[in-house]
Tab-separated table of C-alpha atoms in Angstrom:
chain	number	residue	atom	x	y	z
A	5	MET	CA	144.060	159.440	136.633
A	6	VAL	CA	140.817	158.775	138.490
A	7	ALA	CA	140.652	155.239	139.861
A	8	LEU	CA	137.987	153.283	138.019
A	9	PRO	CA	135.576	151.011	139.857
A	10	SER	CA	135.558	147.295	139.152
A	11	LEU	CA	134.379	146.676	135.587
A	12	ARG	CA	133.060	143.282	136.609
A	13	GLY	CA	131.182	144.935	139.466
A	14	LEU	CA	129.648	147.534	137.137
A	15	GLN	CA	128.628	144.702	134.806
A	16	ALA	CA	126.941	142.905	137.719
A	17	PHE	CA	125.117	146.094	138.753
A	18	GLU	CA	123.923	146.791	135.193
A	19	ALA	CA	122.631	143.243	134.725
A	20	ALA	CA	120.852	143.212	138.105
A	21	ALA	CA	119.305	146.651	137.590
A	22	ARG	CA	118.215	145.859	134.020
A	23	THR	CA	116.696	142.464	134.858
A	24	GLY	CA	115.381	143.511	138.274
A	25	SER	CA	116.884	140.494	139.980
A	26	PHE	CA	120.198	139.343	141.391
A	27	ALA	CA	119.267	135.784	140.414
A	28	ALA	CA	118.576	136.756	136.791
A	29	ALA	CA	121.839	138.718	136.659
A	30	ALA	CA	123.698	135.727	138.083
A	31	GLU	CA	122.278	133.462	135.367
A	32	GLU	CA	123.193	135.965	132.633
A	33	LEU	CA	126.758	136.318	133.920
A	34	SER	CA	127.189	132.607	134.771
A	35	VAL	CA	127.993	133.284	138.439
A	36	SER	CA	126.106	132.782	141.702
A	37	ALA	CA	123.620	135.293	143.114
A	38	ALA	CA	125.933	135.687	146.128
A	39	ALA	CA	128.783	136.621	143.762
A	40	VAL	CA	126.584	139.259	142.109
A	41	SER	CA	125.716	140.712	145.512
A	42	GLN	CA	129.397	140.844	146.522
A	43	LEU	CA	130.455	142.459	143.235
A	44	ILE	CA	127.823	145.167	143.659
A	45	ARG	CA	128.869	145.793	147.276
A	46	THR	CA	132.449	146.260	146.066
A	47	VAL	CA	131.367	148.844	143.490
A	48	GLU	CA	129.265	150.666	146.091
A	49	GLU	CA	132.289	150.862	148.374
A	50	GLN	CA	134.498	152.107	145.541
A	51	LEU	CA	131.968	154.785	144.526
A	52	GLY	CA	130.981	155.699	148.060
A	53	ARG	CA	127.329	155.550	147.014
A	54	LYS	CA	124.539	153.047	147.523
A	55	LEU	CA	123.125	151.747	144.264
A	56	PHE	CA	120.346	149.557	145.690
A	57	HIS	CA	118.033	149.793	148.682
A	58	ARG	CA	117.736	146.318	150.170
A	59	VAL	CA	114.172	145.914	151.425
A	60	ASN	CA	113.490	142.476	152.892
A	61	ARG	CA	114.314	140.183	149.948
A	62	ARG	CA	113.811	142.855	147.314
A	63	VAL	CA	116.246	145.366	145.878
A	64	VAL	CA	115.225	148.804	144.633
A	65	LEU	CA	117.441	151.238	142.749
A	66	THR	CA	118.576	154.361	144.576
A	67	GLU	CA	118.724	157.710	142.792
A	68	ALA	CA	122.389	157.079	142.020
A	69	GLY	CA	121.502	153.676	140.606
A	70	VAL	CA	118.713	155.133	138.460
A	71	GLU	CA	121.128	157.710	137.061
A	72	MET	CA	123.860	155.162	136.306
A	73	LEU	CA	121.768	152.420	134.696
A	74	PRO	CA	121.022	153.862	131.204
A	75	ARG	CA	124.565	155.172	130.788
A	76	LEU	CA	126.125	151.838	131.768
A	77	THR	CA	123.723	149.924	129.499
A	78	MET	CA	124.789	152.079	126.548
A	79	ALA	CA	128.450	151.683	127.484
A	80	PHE	CA	128.288	147.885	127.608
A	81	GLN	CA	126.355	147.779	124.326
A	82	GLU	CA	129.101	149.855	122.725
A	83	ILE	CA	131.806	147.590	124.166
A	84	GLY	CA	129.969	144.584	122.736
A	85	SER	CA	129.724	146.267	119.343
A	86	VAL	CA	133.455	147.043	119.328
A	87	ALA	CA	134.269	143.441	120.256
A	88	ARG	CA	132.131	142.126	117.387
A	89	ASP	CA	133.655	144.556	114.893
A	90	VAL	CA	137.196	143.686	115.935
A	91	GLY	CA	136.406	139.979	115.731
A	92	ASP	CA	134.994	140.390	112.219
A	93	ALA	CA	137.971	142.496	111.147
A	94	PHE	CA	140.389	139.697	112.044
A	95	ARG	CA	138.351	136.891	110.529
A	96	PRO	CA	140.736	135.129	108.135
A	97	ARG	CA	140.357	135.882	104.437
A	98	LEU	CA	141.195	133.356	101.738
A	99	VAL	CA	141.204	133.861	97.953
A	100	ILE	CA	141.184	130.528	96.107
A	101	SER	CA	141.654	130.213	92.343
A	102	VAL	CA	140.918	126.942	90.531
A	103	PRO	CA	139.983	125.885	86.982
A	104	PRO	CA	136.338	126.738	86.140
A	105	SER	CA	135.213	123.089	86.104
A	106	MET	CA	136.520	122.631	89.622
A	107	ALA	CA	134.861	125.796	90.930
A	108	MET	CA	131.476	124.888	89.398
A	109	GLY	CA	130.981	121.684	91.305
A	110	TRP	CA	133.873	119.695	92.659
A	111	LEU	CA	135.351	122.217	95.089
A	112	SER	CA	132.185	124.180	95.834
A	113	GLU	CA	130.525	120.952	97.007
A	114	ARG	CA	133.413	120.216	99.379
A	115	LEU	CA	134.167	123.623	100.907
A	116	ALA	CA	131.667	123.068	103.723
A	117	GLY	CA	133.930	120.265	104.930
A	118	PHE	CA	136.884	122.647	105.185
A	119	VAL	CA	134.848	125.271	107.058
A	120	ALA	CA	133.499	122.623	109.453
A	121	SER	CA	137.021	121.385	110.201
A	122	HIS	CA	138.933	124.650	110.345
A	123	GLY	CA	136.407	127.349	111.253
A	124	ALA	CA	134.702	130.137	109.368
A	125	ALA	CA	136.649	132.376	107.010
A	126	ASP	CA	135.866	134.979	104.373
A	127	ILE	CA	136.435	132.817	101.290
A	128	SER	CA	136.485	134.022	97.699
A	129	LEU	CA	136.258	131.072	95.291
A	130	ARG	CA	137.304	131.969	91.741
A	131	GLY	CA	136.993	129.835	88.630
A	132	ASP	CA	139.845	131.085	86.424
A	133	ASP	CA	141.598	130.020	83.264
A	134	ASP	CA	145.373	130.366	83.192
A	135	PRO	CA	147.163	132.679	83.572
A	136	VAL	CA	145.808	134.311	86.718
A	137	PRO	CA	146.861	137.737	88.131
A	138	PHE	CA	148.104	136.723	91.576
A	139	ASP	CA	148.928	140.172	92.901
A	140	HIS	CA	146.143	142.156	91.243
A	141	GLU	CA	143.453	139.814	92.630
A	142	LEU	CA	145.363	139.010	95.860
A	143	ILE	CA	145.099	135.281	95.135
A	144	ASP	CA	146.368	133.173	98.050
A	145	ILE	CA	146.376	129.729	96.460
A	146	ARG	CA	145.983	128.491	92.895
A	147	LEU	CA	145.279	124.938	91.723
A	148	SER	CA	146.153	124.475	88.059
A	149	TYR	CA	146.659	121.748	85.507
A	150	GLY	CA	150.366	121.898	84.800
A	151	PRO	CA	153.193	124.005	86.289
A	152	HIS	CA	152.277	127.445	84.944
A	153	TYR	CA	153.717	129.585	87.730
A	154	ARG	CA	157.297	128.666	88.496
A	155	GLU	CA	157.987	132.308	89.438
A	156	HIS	CA	156.014	131.508	92.619
A	157	PRO	CA	156.513	128.506	94.929
A	158	THR	CA	154.740	125.663	93.100
A	159	GLU	CA	154.398	121.977	93.919
A	160	ASP	CA	153.085	118.972	92.001
A	161	ILE	CA	150.374	117.361	94.123
A	162	VAL	CA	148.758	114.611	92.074
A	163	ARG	CA	148.702	113.103	88.590
A	164	ASP	CA	145.332	112.127	87.222
A	165	ALA	CA	144.018	110.141	84.262
A	166	VAL	CA	140.958	110.330	82.005
A	167	TYR	CA	138.425	107.504	82.051
A	168	PRO	CA	135.660	106.597	79.610
A	169	VAL	CA	132.413	106.963	81.588
A	170	CYS	CA	128.741	106.771	80.723
A	171	ALA	CA	125.313	106.504	82.291
A	172	PRO	CA	124.142	102.981	83.251
A	173	SER	CA	121.458	103.221	80.554
A	174	LEU	CA	124.142	102.947	77.844
A	175	ALA	CA	125.909	99.932	79.336
A	176	GLY	CA	123.960	97.348	77.349
A	177	ALA	CA	125.097	98.799	74.030
A	178	ILE	CA	128.786	98.366	74.784
A	179	LYS	CA	130.690	95.407	73.426
A	180	SER	CA	134.221	94.673	74.584
A	181	GLU	CA	136.608	97.607	74.238
A	182	ASN	CA	135.036	98.942	71.047
A	183	LEU	CA	133.233	102.217	71.679
A	184	ALA	CA	133.334	103.353	68.068
A	185	GLY	CA	129.647	102.701	67.514
A	186	LEU	CA	128.471	104.702	70.529
A	187	PRO	CA	127.780	108.432	70.797
A	188	LEU	CA	130.933	110.096	72.081
A	189	ILE	CA	131.292	113.284	74.101
A	190	HIS	CA	134.384	115.343	73.306
A	191	THR	CA	136.136	117.894	75.528
A	192	ASP	CA	137.913	120.859	73.965
A	193	TRP	CA	139.586	123.311	76.331
A	194	GLY	CA	140.045	125.804	73.499
A	195	PRO	CA	143.128	127.367	71.900
A	196	THR	CA	144.426	128.892	75.152
A	197	GLY	CA	143.968	125.770	77.265
A	198	ALA	CA	146.217	122.776	77.702
A	199	SER	CA	145.839	119.869	75.311
A	200	PHE	CA	143.120	117.534	76.626
A	201	PRO	CA	143.402	113.824	75.677
A	202	SER	CA	141.104	113.200	72.723
A	203	TRP	CA	139.061	110.202	71.781
A	204	ARG	CA	141.504	109.634	68.895
A	205	ASN	CA	144.306	109.400	71.510
A	206	TRP	CA	142.260	106.869	73.453
A	207	PHE	CA	141.455	104.693	70.414
A	208	GLU	CA	145.095	104.732	69.334
A	209	ALA	CA	146.207	103.631	72.821
A	210	ALA	CA	143.625	100.827	72.687
A	211	GLY	CA	144.828	99.699	69.244
A	212	ILE	CA	141.428	100.377	67.677
A	213	GLU	CA	140.764	102.144	64.398
A	214	PRO	CA	137.999	104.612	65.269
A	215	GLY	CA	137.173	105.823	61.776
A	216	ARG	CA	134.841	108.789	61.820
A	217	ALA	CA	133.661	108.052	65.377
A	218	ALA	CA	136.565	109.979	66.843
A	219	ARG	CA	135.185	113.197	65.318
A	220	ARG	CA	131.428	112.745	65.732
A	221	GLY	CA	129.219	113.464	68.720
A	222	LEU	CA	128.712	116.187	71.280
A	223	SER	CA	131.483	118.585	72.237
A	224	ALA	CA	131.924	120.583	75.468
A	225	ASN	CA	134.481	123.239	76.347
A	226	SER	CA	134.816	122.202	79.995
A	227	SER	CA	135.326	118.960	81.867
A	228	ARG	CA	132.346	119.713	84.095
A	229	ALA	CA	130.021	120.094	81.101
A	230	ALA	CA	131.284	116.829	79.595
A	231	LEU	CA	130.673	115.086	82.922
A	232	ASP	CA	127.103	116.400	83.117
A	233	LEU	CA	126.383	115.319	79.530
A	234	ALA	CA	127.576	111.801	80.339
A	235	ILE	CA	125.432	111.637	83.488
A	236	SER	CA	122.451	112.706	81.359
A	237	GLY	CA	122.941	109.618	79.174
A	238	LEU	CA	123.948	111.490	76.012
A	239	GLY	CA	127.110	109.529	75.361
A	240	VAL	CA	130.469	108.277	76.608
A	241	ALA	CA	132.849	110.959	77.842
A	242	LEU	CA	136.539	111.017	78.699
A	243	VAL	CA	136.608	112.597	82.163
A	244	GLN	CA	139.351	113.138	84.733
A	245	GLY	CA	139.191	110.815	87.710
A	246	ILE	CA	139.148	113.745	90.135
A	247	TYR	CA	135.794	114.823	88.643
A	248	CYS	CA	134.072	111.520	87.935
A	249	ALA	CA	135.058	109.496	91.038
A	250	GLN	CA	132.072	110.603	93.124
A	251	ALA	CA	129.580	109.918	90.320
A	252	LEU	CA	131.077	106.437	89.879
A	253	GLU	CA	130.849	105.779	93.613
A	254	ASP	CA	127.193	106.920	93.561
A	255	SER	CA	126.445	104.718	90.508
A	256	ARG	CA	125.354	107.719	88.436
A	257	LEU	CA	128.118	106.716	86.044
A	258	LEU	CA	129.946	103.525	85.229
A	259	ARG	CA	133.189	102.676	83.458
A	260	PRO	CA	132.182	100.733	80.338
A	261	VAL	CA	135.790	99.741	79.567
A	262	ALA	CA	138.893	99.486	81.693
A	263	ARG	CA	141.441	101.428	79.649
A	264	ALA	CA	142.373	104.876	80.922
A	265	LEU	CA	144.842	107.498	79.709
A	266	GLU	CA	147.188	109.230	82.111
A	267	LEU	CA	147.202	113.002	81.811
A	268	ARG	CA	150.380	114.522	80.422
A	269	GLN	CA	150.851	116.939	83.333
A	270	PRO	CA	150.167	116.892	87.095
A	271	TYR	CA	147.854	119.135	89.036
A	272	CYS	CA	149.919	121.807	90.773
A	273	LEU	CA	149.451	124.145	93.727
A	274	THR	CA	150.935	127.629	93.643
A	275	ILE	CA	151.100	129.827	96.755
A	276	PRO	CA	152.783	133.247	96.519
A	277	GLU	CA	155.301	134.009	99.246
A	278	ARG	CA	153.115	136.760	100.760
A	279	SER	CA	150.494	134.092	101.619
A	280	ALA	CA	152.662	131.094	102.462
A	281	ARG	CA	152.948	131.721	106.220
A	282	ARG	CA	149.273	132.463	106.844
A	283	ASP	CA	147.608	129.804	109.001
A	284	VAL	CA	144.411	129.680	106.955
A	285	VAL	CA	146.400	129.163	103.726
A	286	THR	CA	148.482	126.375	105.290
A	287	ALA	CA	145.350	124.655	106.557
A	288	PHE	CA	143.578	124.931	103.197
A	289	ARG	CA	146.620	123.657	101.316
A	290	GLU	CA	146.788	120.496	103.453
A	291	TRP	CA	143.029	119.952	103.198
A	292	LEU	CA	142.914	120.463	99.410
A	293	ILE	CA	145.827	118.113	98.734
A	294	GLU	CA	144.118	115.401	100.775
A	295	GLU	CA	140.810	115.900	98.927
A	296	CYS	CA	142.507	115.715	95.517
A	297	ARG	CA	144.453	112.586	96.387
A	298	ARG	CA	141.409	110.912	97.879
A	299	ALA	CA	139.460	111.524	94.661
A	300	VAL	CA	142.072	110.201	92.213
A	301	LYS	CA	142.647	107.142	94.408
A	302	SER	CA	138.954	106.315	94.665
A	303	PRO	CA	138.250	102.563	94.699
A	304	ALA	CA	135.773	103.209	91.868
A	305	LEU	CA	138.718	104.212	89.679
A	306	ILE	CA	141.229	101.647	90.871
A	307	ALA	CA	138.995	98.575	90.881
A	308	ALA	CA	138.534	98.435	87.124
A	309	SER	CA	141.946	99.747	86.137
A	310	PHE	CA	143.541	98.103	83.112
């Protein structure tokens, strides 16, 4: 095998020849001008050819230098392209599946915090109803309401509650614990979803006879839609703490009464074994658990608890 000249020396020559200055090459390579000069001398010795004529304080390319420059420039550009492609190829990929209401606002608003803390990744955020096809969609981590996936490693991470919430504009119409005279916003997850606590459940827990109020009003098929309707001032909604905590902290919503209803099941995280040892999955799991727990323990939820 033919002995190759110093790669660092060739890089110094290419930078000096392209910029026309040892000083400019030194700045580009973050070394001193003297180091550039020495690197080039080493390459000249290894090649047995002069690459620059040194005239007073100027340097001029020799014929050998003129011949080498365009080929070296192309070579270093190609090396740079390969390095970028390899770096992109090994950028971590993460497929996250969460309930649609969480994907539409709660998690999408927070993902920038994860990227800022843990570095860029190719993230696919999916809003899915249960059940989800883990292997077909290569899902790395799934947050669900209830333990749907015991065939994969699953952990309970937090138990939430639903809270009556409304816009501040409705506060004056509320008397004591009786919400029966106010417009109510209902949430129905549909026949395939888990049973969401109803207003009838809430009135029964409060010892209040709701009459027809428990059936009247607006209805939404997602928690996110119910939350948005409440913020718009269209009524009082029963919303999970994980979703409404930020709006309560920002005073876009308030809790007109103290009574809350604990959800029947916890939120669970499922990570298939093929993903469990990946660093990016481990980091996201820890981050997501902390975000969920911070939301359900918000002072805005705890302060007025019954």
